[in-house]
Amino acid sequence: MRKAMALAMTTLLQTGATAGQEPVPEDMLRLDEVQIIGTHNSYHLRPDADLLEYLRHSGFSDGSYWTGPRLARAIDYAREPLDQQLDRGIRALELDVHDDPEGTLFLRPPLLDALARDGKAPDSLWDPSGKMRAPGFKVLHKPTYDPRSNCPLLADCLAQVADWSGAHPGHLPIILMIEVKEDPAARKLGCAGLCADGWKRLKRQLADAFGPALFRPGDVGAAWPTLGALRGKVMVMLLDDEDHARSYRAATDRDGDGDGDDLIFTAARPVKRAPFRAGPHDRIAILPDPRDPRIAAARRAGLLVYTRADADTEEARRNDPTRRNAAFDSGATFISTDFPGPDPRFSRYSVRFGAGFVRCNPVTARENCRSR
């Protein structure tokens, strides 16, 4: 499988070589010269069938926009285990992280009581192994109505990625995107995302999992490193708003590291219609709409860019590639999708580059690398 993937990647990189020019060798490409397709909510399991029915008909809502029927459409997708996604060639993974230092927050999701009141039962036992009793960060979407996860403990998710990386030396870099869900206890203390102790515990867990395989913000010089220099590496990025990024950097300064972003890459995530400005710590821009003109401004500033090819299963249900194609053409570095392969319940819609998930960036790569 690795030989086939390498051949597919080499073919993609070499097809754009113009007459009289040698193609750029794969390992000489900088990280900002490629596009990488990753999965959105990479841990996610499809919710219980009776829960989806409950959302459609019970009147439940999560705010004025997210009515129950709309939620039922948006969360009706599933992921393979992380190591299987890596086997397929996916190199960008997203994890939603909830702090649970005592191990008591997610012992019984409210959905169980909601189903019981309706005379229904979940498709399978909740937490049969008792992992939710363990203190530490949990990985899940919405505790209230969408808690199913293929690696509910962050430690297990990180171990899957680390074990796969160790078993595949020389792999293309893995981009691990962490979204820290708002912690009510931290909010009461006036902290954004996590307080200093929470950030410190998260950082320690990442360092323990990946050790010297981590590609850190301090490793970036005047230009982004090449794929050759990044082989076997894992890059961790904070997929959060700018308040969380500032909170992380402030906490890191306080714990004695000095530079404020020594392990996790933080990003600019400007609010809608705000002008794009790259701060001194910003190496990445989070712009989920691929038609956002600020993507071009971020690229000109030398930043990597994250965007989304689809959202809430809508593109797949309509078999509509418009947003996906805009993401491909935008020059964004990381393109997130819920459909690395088609879901036959909806359509043939999927997001990939031919047979793979990495290619030359059609906007930022050198001319003799550009894929046709």
mmCIF file of C-alpha atoms in Angstrom:
data_model
loop_
_atom_site.group_PDB
_atom_site.id
_atom_site.type_symbol
_atom_site.label_atom_id
_atom_site.label_comp_id
_atom_site.label_asym_id
_atom_site.label_seq_id
_atom_site.Cartn_x
_atom_site.Cartn_y
_atom_site.Cartn_z
ATOM 1 C CA MET A 1 0.000 0.000 0.000
ATOM 2 C CA ARG A 2 2.818 2.441 0.867
ATOM 3 C CA LYS A 3 4.480 1.873 -2.527
ATOM 4 C CA ALA A 4 1.183 2.500 -4.316
ATOM 5 C CA MET A 5 0.593 5.694 -2.343
ATOM 6 C CA ALA A 6 4.121 6.913 -3.020
ATOM 7 C CA LEU A 7 3.700 6.202 -6.738
ATOM 8 C CA ALA A 8 0.386 8.067 -6.809
ATOM 9 C CA MET A 9 1.956 11.050 -5.037
ATOM 10 C CA THR A 10 4.975 11.077 -7.355
ATOM 11 C CA THR A 11 2.703 10.928 -10.405
ATOM 12 C CA LEU A 12 0.642 13.856 -9.148
ATOM 13 C CA LEU A 13 3.724 15.928 -8.449
ATOM 14 C CA GLN A 14 5.393 15.251 -11.776
ATOM 15 C CA THR A 15 2.480 15.632 -14.179
ATOM 16 C CA GLY A 16 2.726 19.410 -14.059
ATOM 17 C CA ALA A 17 6.362 19.657 -15.174
ATOM 18 C CA THR A 18 6.549 21.955 -18.172
ATOM 19 C CA ALA A 19 8.616 21.234 -21.259
ATOM 20 C CA GLY A 20 12.350 21.593 -20.627
ATOM 21 C CA GLN A 21 11.972 21.650 -16.847
ATOM 22 C CA GLU A 22 12.729 18.870 -14.422
ATOM 23 C CA PRO A 23 9.884 18.212 -11.975
ATOM 24 C CA VAL A 24 10.502 19.297 -8.404
ATOM 25 C CA PRO A 25 11.349 16.196 -6.343
ATOM 26 C CA GLU A 26 8.696 15.432 -3.767
ATOM 27 C CA ASP A 27 11.017 15.930 -0.807
ATOM 28 C CA MET A 28 12.087 19.363 -2.071
ATOM 29 C CA LEU A 29 8.554 20.757 -1.890
ATOM 30 C CA ARG A 30 7.887 23.085 1.033
ATOM 31 C CA LEU A 31 4.857 22.492 3.232
ATOM 32 C CA ASP A 32 3.207 25.611 1.807
ATOM 33 C CA GLU A 33 3.525 24.181 -1.715
ATOM 34 C CA VAL A 34 1.130 21.275 -1.187
ATOM 35 C CA GLN A 35 -2.549 20.787 -0.456
ATOM 36 C CA ILE A 36 -3.621 18.242 2.150
ATOM 37 C CA ILE A 37 -7.145 16.878 2.514
ATOM 38 C CA GLY A 38 -8.123 15.998 6.067
ATOM 39 C CA THR A 39 -11.224 14.789 7.851
ATOM 40 C CA HIS A 40 -13.506 16.999 9.905
ATOM 41 C CA ASN A 41 -14.252 15.588 13.385
ATOM 42 C CA SER A 42 -12.002 12.639 12.663
ATOM 43 C CA TYR A 43 -13.174 10.688 15.741
ATOM 44 C CA HIS A 44 -16.920 10.932 15.029
ATOM 45 C CA LEU A 45 -19.311 7.979 15.055
ATOM 46 C CA ARG A 46 -22.814 8.079 13.610
ATOM 47 C CA PRO A 47 -25.373 8.821 16.339
ATOM 48 C CA ASP A 48 -27.935 6.292 17.499
ATOM 49 C CA ALA A 49 -30.757 5.837 14.998
ATOM 50 C CA ASP A 50 -33.427 6.507 17.631
ATOM 51 C CA LEU A 51 -31.575 9.630 18.721
ATOM 52 C CA LEU A 52 -31.663 11.004 15.163
ATOM 53 C CA GLU A 53 -35.376 10.291 15.094
ATOM 54 C CA TYR A 54 -35.743 12.039 18.445
ATOM 55 C CA LEU A 55 -33.944 15.116 17.108
ATOM 56 C CA ARG A 56 -36.207 15.225 14.067
ATOM 57 C CA HIS A 57 -39.496 15.131 15.973
ATOM 58 C CA SER A 58 -39.062 16.110 19.628
ATOM 59 C CA GLY A 59 -38.708 19.875 19.320
ATOM 60 C CA PHE A 60 -35.149 19.758 20.725
ATOM 61 C CA SER A 61 -32.849 22.589 19.636
ATOM 62 C CA ASP A 62 -29.351 23.847 20.336
ATOM 63 C CA GLY A 63 -30.013 27.543 19.881
ATOM 64 C CA SER A 64 -32.280 29.310 17.402
ATOM 65 C CA TYR A 65 -30.464 28.102 14.275
ATOM 66 C CA TRP A 66 -29.683 24.514 15.264
ATOM 67 C CA THR A 67 -33.131 23.016 15.377
ATOM 68 C CA GLY A 68 -33.441 19.279 15.966
ATOM 69 C CA PRO A 69 -34.092 18.383 12.290
ATOM 70 C CA ARG A 70 -31.138 20.492 11.178
ATOM 71 C CA LEU A 71 -28.896 18.820 13.762
ATOM 72 C CA ALA A 72 -30.042 15.369 12.676
ATOM 73 C CA ARG A 73 -28.900 16.135 9.117
ATOM 74 C CA ALA A 74 -25.603 17.709 10.167
ATOM 75 C CA ILE A 75 -24.301 14.934 12.447
ATOM 76 C CA ASP A 76 -25.319 11.914 10.356
ATOM 77 C CA TYR A 77 -21.814 10.774 9.330
ATOM 78 C CA ALA A 78 -19.162 8.395 10.634
ATOM 79 C CA ARG A 79 -15.392 7.973 10.662
ATOM 80 C CA GLU A 80 -13.051 5.026 10.539
ATOM 81 C CA PRO A 81 -10.549 4.661 13.403
ATOM 82 C CA LEU A 82 -7.695 7.148 13.103
ATOM 83 C CA ASP A 83 -5.087 4.557 12.120
ATOM 84 C CA GLN A 84 -7.299 3.307 9.297
ATOM 85 C CA GLN A 85 -7.685 6.867 8.004
ATOM 86 C CA LEU A 86 -3.903 7.213 8.039
ATOM 87 C CA ASP A 87 -3.642 3.911 6.156
ATOM 88 C CA ARG A 88 -5.841 5.432 3.436
ATOM 89 C CA GLY A 89 -3.408 8.316 3.005
ATOM 90 C CA ILE A 90 -5.232 10.993 5.016
ATOM 91 C CA ARG A 91 -2.670 13.234 6.704
ATOM 92 C CA ALA A 92 -4.790 15.806 8.554
ATOM 93 C CA LEU A 93 -7.004 14.863 11.511
ATOM 94 C CA GLU A 94 -9.292 16.966 13.719
ATOM 95 C CA LEU A 95 -10.073 16.248 17.379
ATOM 96 C CA ASP A 96 -12.563 18.080 19.621
ATOM 97 C CA VAL A 97 -11.155 18.093 23.146
ATOM 98 C CA HIS A 98 -13.128 18.517 26.395
ATOM 99 C CA ASP A 99 -11.330 18.916 29.704
ATOM 100 C CA ASP A 100 -12.503 16.422 32.341
ATOM 101 C CA PRO A 101 -9.888 16.475 35.104
ATOM 102 C CA GLU A 102 -12.052 14.516 37.566
ATOM 103 C CA GLY A 103 -13.524 11.995 35.119
ATOM 104 C CA THR A 104 -17.133 12.766 36.049
ATOM 105 C CA LEU A 105 -18.493 14.997 33.283
ATOM 106 C CA PHE A 106 -19.608 12.461 30.689
ATOM 107 C CA LEU A 107 -20.656 9.421 32.686
ATOM 108 C CA ARG A 108 -24.251 9.588 31.455
ATOM 109 C CA PRO A 109 -25.055 11.739 28.395
ATOM 110 C CA PRO A 110 -28.480 13.412 28.550
ATOM 111 C CA LEU A 111 -29.438 11.602 25.334
ATOM 112 C CA LEU A 112 -29.880 8.396 27.359
ATOM 113 C CA ASP A 113 -32.533 10.013 29.518
ATOM 114 C CA ALA A 114 -34.187 11.598 26.477
ATOM 115 C CA LEU A 115 -34.460 8.232 24.746
ATOM 116 C CA ALA A 116 -35.707 6.538 27.910
ATOM 117 C CA ARG A 117 -38.521 9.079 28.266
ATOM 118 C CA ASP A 118 -39.520 8.181 24.708
ATOM 119 C CA GLY A 119 -39.417 4.462 25.437
ATOM 120 C CA LYS A 120 -36.283 3.948 23.303
ATOM 121 C CA ALA A 121 -32.838 2.532 23.966
ATOM 122 C CA PRO A 122 -29.444 3.446 22.449
ATOM 123 C CA ASP A 123 -28.050 1.298 19.647
ATOM 124 C CA SER A 124 -25.251 0.083 21.907
ATOM 125 C CA LEU A 125 -24.120 0.409 25.492
ATOM 126 C CA TRP A 126 -22.668 3.733 26.496
ATOM 127 C CA ASP A 127 -19.040 3.419 27.648
ATOM 128 C CA PRO A 128 -19.017 -0.352 28.268
ATOM 129 C CA SER A 129 -15.322 -0.274 29.197
ATOM 130 C CA GLY A 130 -15.786 2.502 31.754
ATOM 131 C CA LYS A 131 -13.235 4.790 30.108
ATOM 132 C CA MET A 132 -15.298 7.876 30.776
ATOM 133 C CA ARG A 133 -14.586 7.439 34.486
ATOM 134 C CA ALA A 134 -10.904 8.053 33.894
ATOM 135 C CA PRO A 135 -9.751 11.620 34.562
ATOM 136 C CA GLY A 136 -8.338 13.484 31.603
ATOM 137 C CA PHE A 137 -9.260 15.017 28.266
ATOM 138 C CA LYS A 138 -12.125 13.454 26.327
ATOM 139 C CA VAL A 139 -12.701 13.543 22.566
ATOM 140 C CA LEU A 140 -16.312 13.924 21.454
ATOM 141 C CA HIS A 141 -18.563 16.350 19.605
ATOM 142 C CA LYS A 142 -21.554 17.424 21.722
ATOM 143 C CA PRO A 143 -22.036 15.832 25.150
ATOM 144 C CA THR A 144 -25.759 16.572 25.098
ATOM 145 C CA TYR A 145 -26.775 14.891 21.846
ATOM 146 C CA ASP A 146 -23.717 13.694 19.874
ATOM 147 C CA PRO A 147 -21.165 12.011 22.177
ATOM 148 C CA ARG A 148 -20.211 8.873 20.212
ATOM 149 C CA SER A 149 -16.475 8.709 19.481
ATOM 150 C CA ASN A 150 -14.123 6.047 18.137
ATOM 151 C CA CYS A 151 -11.454 7.189 20.640
ATOM 152 C CA PRO A 152 -13.233 8.867 23.564
ATOM 153 C CA LEU A 153 -10.015 9.381 25.532
ATOM 154 C CA LEU A 154 -7.558 11.862 24.055
ATOM 155 C CA ALA A 155 -4.764 9.577 25.276
ATOM 156 C CA ASP A 156 -6.140 6.772 23.081
ATOM 157 C CA CYS A 157 -6.448 9.044 20.034
ATOM 158 C CA LEU A 158 -2.866 10.242 20.424
ATOM 159 C CA ALA A 159 -1.630 6.680 20.954
ATOM 160 C CA GLN A 160 -3.267 5.559 17.694
ATOM 161 C CA VAL A 161 -1.531 8.327 15.760
ATOM 162 C CA ALA A 162 1.814 7.845 17.527
ATOM 163 C CA ASP A 163 1.762 4.067 17.030
ATOM 164 C CA TRP A 164 0.906 4.443 13.354
ATOM 165 C CA SER A 165 3.652 7.020 12.912
ATOM 166 C CA GLY A 166 6.201 4.782 14.601
ATOM 167 C CA ALA A 167 5.208 1.849 12.382
ATOM 168 C CA HIS A 168 5.514 3.952 9.198
ATOM 169 C CA PRO A 169 8.851 5.798 9.414
ATOM 170 C CA GLY A 170 9.331 8.358 6.675
ATOM 171 C CA HIS A 171 5.623 9.136 6.273
ATOM 172 C CA LEU A 172 4.509 12.531 5.042
ATOM 173 C CA PRO A 173 3.831 14.878 7.977
ATOM 174 C CA ILE A 174 0.638 14.345 9.967
ATOM 175 C CA ILE A 175 -1.286 17.501 10.860
ATOM 176 C CA LEU A 176 -3.196 17.069 14.119
ATOM 177 C CA MET A 177 -5.787 19.799 14.631
ATOM 178 C CA ILE A 178 -7.054 20.295 18.173
ATOM 179 C CA GLU A 179 -10.251 22.221 18.911
ATOM 180 C CA VAL A 180 -10.639 22.894 22.626
ATOM 181 C CA LYS A 181 -14.297 23.013 23.541
ATOM 182 C CA GLU A 182 -15.270 25.680 26.049
ATOM 183 C CA ASP A 183 -14.865 24.450 29.601
ATOM 184 C CA PRO A 184 -17.572 25.802 31.966
ATOM 185 C CA ALA A 185 -15.193 25.705 34.934
ATOM 186 C CA ALA A 186 -12.563 27.665 32.987
ATOM 187 C CA ARG A 187 -15.184 30.155 31.836
ATOM 188 C CA LYS A 188 -16.200 30.835 35.437
ATOM 189 C CA LEU A 189 -12.572 31.673 36.174
ATOM 190 C CA GLY A 190 -12.387 34.025 33.198
ATOM 191 C CA CYS A 191 -10.177 31.736 31.081
ATOM 192 C CA ALA A 192 -10.663 31.275 27.328
ATOM 193 C CA GLY A 193 -10.733 27.611 26.382
ATOM 194 C CA LEU A 194 -8.603 26.352 29.265
ATOM 195 C CA CYS A 195 -6.876 27.915 32.220
ATOM 196 C CA ALA A 196 -3.108 27.696 32.581
ATOM 197 C CA ASP A 197 -3.178 24.299 34.279
ATOM 198 C CA GLY A 198 -5.396 22.854 31.553
ATOM 199 C CA TRP A 199 -3.136 24.080 28.760
ATOM 200 C CA LYS A 200 -0.146 22.694 30.607
ATOM 201 C CA ARG A 201 -1.786 19.265 30.974
ATOM 202 C CA LEU A 202 -2.773 19.243 27.295
ATOM 203 C CA LYS A 203 0.718 20.183 26.220
ATOM 204 C CA ARG A 204 2.290 17.535 28.444
ATOM 205 C CA GLN A 205 0.028 14.869 26.960
ATOM 206 C CA LEU A 206 1.010 15.843 23.409
ATOM 207 C CA ALA A 207 4.705 15.897 24.270
ATOM 208 C CA ASP A 208 4.500 12.510 25.985
ATOM 209 C CA ALA A 209 2.720 10.977 22.976
ATOM 210 C CA PHE A 210 4.980 12.266 20.201
ATOM 211 C CA GLY A 211 8.251 13.377 21.796
ATOM 212 C CA PRO A 212 10.937 14.207 19.215
ATOM 213 C CA ALA A 213 8.508 13.506 16.344
ATOM 214 C CA LEU A 214 6.793 16.842 17.065
ATOM 215 C CA PHE A 215 7.336 19.602 14.522
ATOM 216 C CA ARG A 216 7.220 22.748 16.655
ATOM 217 C CA PRO A 217 6.628 26.429 15.847
ATOM 218 C CA GLY A 218 10.258 27.172 16.692
ATOM 219 C CA ASP A 219 11.346 24.796 13.914
ATOM 220 C CA VAL A 220 10.028 27.190 11.248
ATOM 221 C CA GLY A 221 12.728 29.431 9.819
ATOM 222 C CA ALA A 222 12.507 32.069 7.138
ATOM 223 C CA ALA A 223 10.504 29.635 4.990
ATOM 224 C CA TRP A 224 8.374 26.592 5.656
ATOM 225 C CA PRO A 225 10.461 23.389 5.734
ATOM 226 C CA THR A 226 10.353 20.811 2.973
ATOM 227 C CA LEU A 227 8.425 17.564 2.990
ATOM 228 C CA GLY A 228 11.768 15.789 3.171
ATOM 229 C CA ALA A 229 12.613 17.584 6.404
ATOM 230 C CA LEU A 230 9.159 16.839 7.809
ATOM 231 C CA ARG A 231 9.009 13.119 7.081
ATOM 232 C CA GLY A 232 7.976 11.184 10.174
ATOM 233 C CA LYS A 233 6.852 14.371 11.949
ATOM 234 C CA VAL A 234 3.574 15.344 13.623
ATOM 235 C CA MET A 235 2.446 18.978 13.627
ATOM 236 C CA VAL A 236 -0.166 20.047 16.205
ATOM 237 C CA MET A 237 -2.364 23.025 15.391
ATOM 238 C CA LEU A 238 -4.981 24.806 17.500
ATOM 239 C CA LEU A 239 -8.184 24.948 15.453
ATOM 240 C CA ASP A 240 -9.768 27.536 17.752
ATOM 241 C CA ASP A 241 -10.737 31.168 17.832
ATOM 242 C CA GLU A 242 -8.150 33.821 18.562
ATOM 243 C CA ASP A 243 -9.174 34.178 22.222
ATOM 244 C CA HIS A 244 -8.195 30.549 22.817
ATOM 245 C CA ALA A 245 -4.932 31.060 20.958
ATOM 246 C CA ARG A 246 -4.047 34.050 23.144
ATOM 247 C CA SER A 247 -5.015 32.073 26.248
ATOM 248 C CA TYR A 248 -2.714 29.225 25.230
ATOM 249 C CA ARG A 249 0.233 31.515 24.514
ATOM 250 C CA ALA A 250 -0.231 33.411 27.776
ATOM 251 C CA ALA A 251 -0.351 30.157 29.743
ATOM 252 C CA THR A 252 2.746 28.872 27.989
ATOM 253 C CA ASP A 253 4.630 32.046 28.847
ATOM 254 C CA ARG A 254 3.665 31.686 32.482
ATOM 255 C CA ASP A 255 4.911 28.135 32.734
ATOM 256 C CA GLY A 256 8.425 29.214 31.873
ATOM 257 C CA ASP A 257 8.836 28.334 28.215
ATOM 258 C CA GLY A 258 9.304 31.952 27.253
ATOM 259 C CA ASP A 259 8.180 32.132 23.623
ATOM 260 C CA GLY A 260 4.466 31.554 24.163
ATOM 261 C CA ASP A 261 3.885 28.988 21.401
ATOM 262 C CA ASP A 262 6.570 26.357 21.788
ATOM 263 C CA LEU A 263 4.560 23.223 20.964
ATOM 264 C CA ILE A 264 1.173 23.969 19.381
ATOM 265 C CA PHE A 265 0.816 26.137 16.295
ATOM 266 C CA THR A 266 -1.760 28.860 16.869
ATOM 267 C CA ALA A 267 -3.676 30.580 14.098
ATOM 268 C CA ALA A 268 -5.447 33.738 13.049
ATOM 269 C CA ARG A 269 -9.208 33.225 12.841
ATOM 270 C CA PRO A 270 -10.712 36.598 11.945
ATOM 271 C CA VAL A 271 -14.425 37.107 12.418
ATOM 272 C CA LYS A 272 -16.610 37.387 9.341
ATOM 273 C CA ARG A 273 -15.844 40.431 7.162
ATOM 274 C CA ALA A 274 -13.024 41.647 9.435
ATOM 275 C CA PRO A 275 -9.852 42.581 7.506
ATOM 276 C CA PHE A 276 -7.133 39.979 7.634
ATOM 277 C CA ARG A 277 -4.107 40.890 9.734
ATOM 278 C CA ALA A 278 -1.397 38.404 10.617
ATOM 279 C CA GLY A 279 -0.068 38.786 14.145
ATOM 280 C CA PRO A 280 3.512 38.006 15.191
ATOM 281 C CA HIS A 281 2.582 34.480 16.341
ATOM 282 C CA ASP A 282 0.324 33.634 13.394
ATOM 283 C CA ARG A 283 1.644 31.007 11.008
ATOM 284 C CA ILE A 284 -1.738 29.653 9.952
ATOM 285 C CA ALA A 285 -5.061 31.258 8.987
ATOM 286 C CA ILE A 286 -8.406 29.557 9.672
ATOM 287 C CA LEU A 287 -10.874 30.644 6.992
ATOM 288 C CA PRO A 288 -13.570 27.960 6.689
ATOM 289 C CA ASP A 289 -15.298 29.472 3.640
ATOM 290 C CA PRO A 290 -13.138 28.647 0.595
ATOM 291 C CA ARG A 291 -14.603 31.613 -1.300
ATOM 292 C CA ASP A 292 -13.294 34.036 1.330
ATOM 293 C CA PRO A 293 -11.031 36.595 -0.405
ATOM 294 C CA ARG A 294 -8.916 36.797 2.754
ATOM 295 C CA ILE A 295 -7.400 33.406 1.834
ATOM 296 C CA ALA A 296 -5.336 35.204 -0.805
ATOM 297 C CA ALA A 297 -4.190 37.780 1.760
ATOM 298 C CA ALA A 298 -3.135 35.025 4.152
ATOM 299 C CA ARG A 299 -1.176 33.250 1.430
ATOM 300 C CA ARG A 300 0.608 36.493 0.521
ATOM 301 C CA ALA A 301 1.605 36.830 4.183
ATOM 302 C CA GLY A 302 3.260 33.402 3.993
ATOM 303 C CA LEU A 303 0.681 31.645 6.163
ATOM 304 C CA LEU A 304 -0.702 28.166 5.737
ATOM 305 C CA VAL A 305 -4.486 28.233 5.307
ATOM 306 C CA TYR A 306 -7.248 25.948 6.604
ATOM 307 C CA THR A 307 -10.633 25.811 4.860
ATOM 308 C CA ARG A 308 -13.590 23.447 4.473
ATOM 309 C CA ALA A 309 -14.822 21.696 1.352
ATOM 310 C CA ASP A 310 -18.254 20.959 2.847
ATOM 311 C CA ALA A 311 -20.281 21.386 5.999
ATOM 312 C CA ASP A 312 -23.183 19.721 7.776
ATOM 313 C CA THR A 313 -23.513 16.984 5.080
ATOM 314 C CA GLU A 314 -25.322 19.415 2.767
ATOM 315 C CA GLU A 315 -22.956 19.223 -0.210
ATOM 316 C CA ALA A 316 -23.095 15.418 -0.173
ATOM 317 C CA ARG A 317 -26.877 15.367 0.034
ATOM 318 C CA ARG A 318 -27.086 17.660 -3.017
ATOM 319 C CA ASN A 319 -24.107 16.063 -4.786
ATOM 320 C CA ASP A 320 -22.828 19.618 -5.150
ATOM 321 C CA PRO A 321 -19.065 20.010 -5.778
ATOM 322 C CA THR A 322 -19.128 23.836 -5.925
ATOM 323 C CA ARG A 323 -17.630 24.466 -2.493
ATOM 324 C CA ARG A 324 -15.171 21.581 -2.858
ATOM 325 C CA ASN A 325 -13.893 22.957 -6.165
ATOM 326 C CA ALA A 326 -13.563 26.429 -4.663
ATOM 327 C CA ALA A 327 -11.451 24.920 -1.873
ATOM 328 C CA PHE A 328 -9.221 23.167 -4.401
ATOM 329 C CA ASP A 329 -8.766 26.379 -6.400
ATOM 330 C CA SER A 330 -8.265 28.655 -3.383
ATOM 331 C CA GLY A 331 -4.678 27.677 -2.675
ATOM 332 C CA ALA A 332 -5.587 26.684 0.896
ATOM 333 C CA THR A 333 -3.135 24.238 2.458
ATOM 334 C CA PHE A 334 -5.519 22.147 4.560
ATOM 335 C CA ILE A 335 -8.937 21.204 3.154
ATOM 336 C CA SER A 336 -11.338 19.602 5.618
ATOM 337 C CA THR A 337 -14.181 17.287 4.600
ATOM 338 C CA ASP A 338 -16.786 14.939 6.035
ATOM 339 C CA PHE A 339 -16.557 12.824 2.883
ATOM 340 C CA PRO A 340 -13.099 11.488 1.976
ATOM 341 C CA GLY A 341 -15.178 8.796 0.282
ATOM 342 C CA PRO A 342 -18.809 8.873 -0.888
ATOM 343 C CA ASP A 343 -21.724 8.005 1.380
ATOM 344 C CA PRO A 344 -24.041 5.973 -0.878
ATOM 345 C CA ARG A 345 -27.057 7.040 1.187
ATOM 346 C CA PHE A 346 -26.592 10.558 -0.142
ATOM 347 C CA SER A 347 -24.713 10.673 -3.461
ATOM 348 C CA ARG A 348 -21.330 10.028 -5.086
ATOM 349 C CA TYR A 349 -19.905 13.233 -3.640
ATOM 350 C CA SER A 350 -16.400 12.893 -2.179
ATOM 351 C CA VAL A 351 -13.289 15.017 -1.663
ATOM 352 C CA ARG A 352 -9.971 13.703 -2.917
ATOM 353 C CA PHE A 353 -7.311 14.395 -5.530
ATOM 354 C CA GLY A 354 -7.707 11.533 -7.964
ATOM 355 C CA ALA A 355 -6.545 8.540 -5.946
ATOM 356 C CA GLY A 356 -5.013 10.425 -3.030
ATOM 357 C CA PHE A 357 -5.229 13.202 -0.456
ATOM 358 C CA VAL A 358 -2.032 15.219 -1.067
ATOM 359 C CA ARG A 359 -1.044 17.140 -4.186
ATOM 360 C CA CYS A 360 0.915 20.134 -5.419
ATOM 361 C CA ASN A 361 -0.847 23.347 -4.447
ATOM 362 C CA PRO A 362 -2.200 24.814 -7.716
ATOM 363 C CA VAL A 363 -1.644 28.384 -6.478
ATOM 364 C CA THR A 364 1.492 28.370 -4.339
ATOM 365 C CA ALA A 365 3.664 25.589 -5.801
ATOM 366 C CA ARG A 366 6.468 26.226 -8.235
ATOM 367 C CA GLU A 367 5.480 26.062 -11.896
ATOM 368 C CA ASN A 368 7.288 22.795 -12.613
ATOM 369 C CA CYS A 369 5.413 21.133 -9.784
ATOM 370 C CA ARG A 370 1.918 22.328 -10.539
ATOM 371 C CA SER A 371 -0.555 19.504 -11.167
ATOM 372 C CA ARG A 372 -2.840 19.627 -14.157
#
